[in-house]
PDB file of C-alpha atoms in Angstrom:
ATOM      1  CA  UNK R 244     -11.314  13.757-121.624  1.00  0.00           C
ATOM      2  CA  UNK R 245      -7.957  11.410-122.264  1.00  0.00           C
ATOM      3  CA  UNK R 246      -8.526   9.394-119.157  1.00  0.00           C
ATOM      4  CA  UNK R 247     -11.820   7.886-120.861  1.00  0.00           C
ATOM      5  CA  UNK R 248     -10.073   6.810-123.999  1.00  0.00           C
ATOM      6  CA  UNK R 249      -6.980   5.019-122.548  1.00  0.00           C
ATOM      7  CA  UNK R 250      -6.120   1.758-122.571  1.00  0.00           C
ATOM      8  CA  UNK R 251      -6.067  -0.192-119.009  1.00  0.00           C
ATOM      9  CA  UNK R 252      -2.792  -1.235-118.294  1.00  0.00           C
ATOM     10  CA  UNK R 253      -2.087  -4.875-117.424  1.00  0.00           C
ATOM     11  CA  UNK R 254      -2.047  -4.378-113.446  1.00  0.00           C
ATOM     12  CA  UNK R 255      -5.635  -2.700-113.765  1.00  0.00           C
ATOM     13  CA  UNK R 256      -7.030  -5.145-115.740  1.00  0.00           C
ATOM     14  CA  UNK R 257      -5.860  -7.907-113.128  1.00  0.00           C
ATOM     15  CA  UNK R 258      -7.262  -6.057-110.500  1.00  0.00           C
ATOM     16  CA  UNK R 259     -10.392  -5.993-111.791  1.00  0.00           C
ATOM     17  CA  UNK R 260     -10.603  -9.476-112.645  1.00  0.00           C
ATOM     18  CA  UNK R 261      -9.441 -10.079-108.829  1.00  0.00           C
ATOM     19  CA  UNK R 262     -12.319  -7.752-107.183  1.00  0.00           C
ATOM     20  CA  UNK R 263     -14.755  -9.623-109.589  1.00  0.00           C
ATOM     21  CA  UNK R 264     -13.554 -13.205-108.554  1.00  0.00           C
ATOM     22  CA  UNK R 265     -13.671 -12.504-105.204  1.00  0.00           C
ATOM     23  CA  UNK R 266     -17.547 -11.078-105.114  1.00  0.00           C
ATOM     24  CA  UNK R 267     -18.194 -14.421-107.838  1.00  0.00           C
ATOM     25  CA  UNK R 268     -16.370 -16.224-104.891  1.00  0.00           C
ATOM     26  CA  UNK R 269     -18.807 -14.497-101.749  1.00  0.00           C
ATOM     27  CA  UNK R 270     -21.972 -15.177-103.525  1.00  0.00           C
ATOM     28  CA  UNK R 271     -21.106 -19.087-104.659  1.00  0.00           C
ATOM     29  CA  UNK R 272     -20.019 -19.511-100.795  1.00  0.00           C
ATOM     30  CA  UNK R 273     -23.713 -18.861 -99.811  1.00  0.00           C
ATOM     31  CA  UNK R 274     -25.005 -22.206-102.179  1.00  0.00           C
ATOM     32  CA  UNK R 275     -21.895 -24.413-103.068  1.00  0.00           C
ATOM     33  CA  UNK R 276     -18.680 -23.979-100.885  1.00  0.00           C
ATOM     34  CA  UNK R 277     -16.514 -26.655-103.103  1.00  0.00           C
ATOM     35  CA  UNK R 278     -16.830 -24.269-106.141  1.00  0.00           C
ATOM     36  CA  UNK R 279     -16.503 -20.974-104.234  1.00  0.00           C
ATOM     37  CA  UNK R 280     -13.522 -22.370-102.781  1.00  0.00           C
ATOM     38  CA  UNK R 281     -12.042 -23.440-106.932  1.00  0.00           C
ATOM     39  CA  UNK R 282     -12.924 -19.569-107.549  1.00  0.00           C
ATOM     40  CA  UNK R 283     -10.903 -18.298-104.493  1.00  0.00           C
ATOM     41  CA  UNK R 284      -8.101 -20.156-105.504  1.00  0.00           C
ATOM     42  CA  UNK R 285      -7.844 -18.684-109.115  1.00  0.00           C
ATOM     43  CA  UNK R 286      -8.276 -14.935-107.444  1.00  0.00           C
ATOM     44  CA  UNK R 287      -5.857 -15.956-105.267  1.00  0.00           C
ATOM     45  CA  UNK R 288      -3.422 -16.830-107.826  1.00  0.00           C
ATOM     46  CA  UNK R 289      -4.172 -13.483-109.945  1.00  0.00           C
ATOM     47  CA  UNK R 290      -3.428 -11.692-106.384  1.00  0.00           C
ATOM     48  CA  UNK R 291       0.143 -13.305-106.508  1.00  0.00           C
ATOM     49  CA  UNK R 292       0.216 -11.950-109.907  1.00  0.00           C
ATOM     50  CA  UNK R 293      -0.469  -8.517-108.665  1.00  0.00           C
ATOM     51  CA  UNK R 294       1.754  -8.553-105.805  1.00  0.00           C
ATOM     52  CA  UNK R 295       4.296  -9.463-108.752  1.00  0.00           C
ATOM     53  CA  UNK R 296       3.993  -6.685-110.967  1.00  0.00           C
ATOM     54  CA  UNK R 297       3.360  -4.369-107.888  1.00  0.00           C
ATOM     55  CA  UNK R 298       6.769  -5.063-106.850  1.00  0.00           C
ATOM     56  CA  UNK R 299       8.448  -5.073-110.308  1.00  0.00           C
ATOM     57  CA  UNK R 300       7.450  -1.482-110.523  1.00  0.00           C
ATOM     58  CA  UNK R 301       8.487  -0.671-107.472  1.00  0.00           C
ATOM     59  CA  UNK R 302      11.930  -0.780-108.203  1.00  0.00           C
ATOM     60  CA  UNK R 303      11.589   1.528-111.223  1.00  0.00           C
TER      61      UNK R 303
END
C-alpha cells in the first residue's frame, strides 16, 4: 500500500518524460520531420541526463 503513496524519485521522473518524448517524437515523424527531429533532440538530452545519474549511483 506504501508503493502508491511515494514520491517518484528524480531518475523516474526523467524516465518518464524520456519514454513520453520519444512516442511525442514517433507520431510528429509521421506529419512534420523538422519538429520530430527538435523533440528527439530534447529526449536525447534528458537520456544523457539519465545515463548521468545512472552512473552517479552506481558508484554508491
Amino acid at each position: 500500500m506504501s508503493l502508491w503513496n511515494r514520491k517518484k524519485t528524480r531518475l523516474e521522473k526523467l524516465q518518464t518524460k524520456y519514454c513520453d518524448l520519444m512516442r511525442k517524437s514517433f507520431e510528429t515523424a509521421l506529419r512534420d520531420r523538422e519538429k520530430s527531429k527538435l523533440v528527439k533532440e530534447r529526449a536525447l538530452e534528458i537520456y544523457e541526463e539519465i545515463e548521468y545519474l545512472s552512473l552517479k549511483g552506481a558508484d554508491k
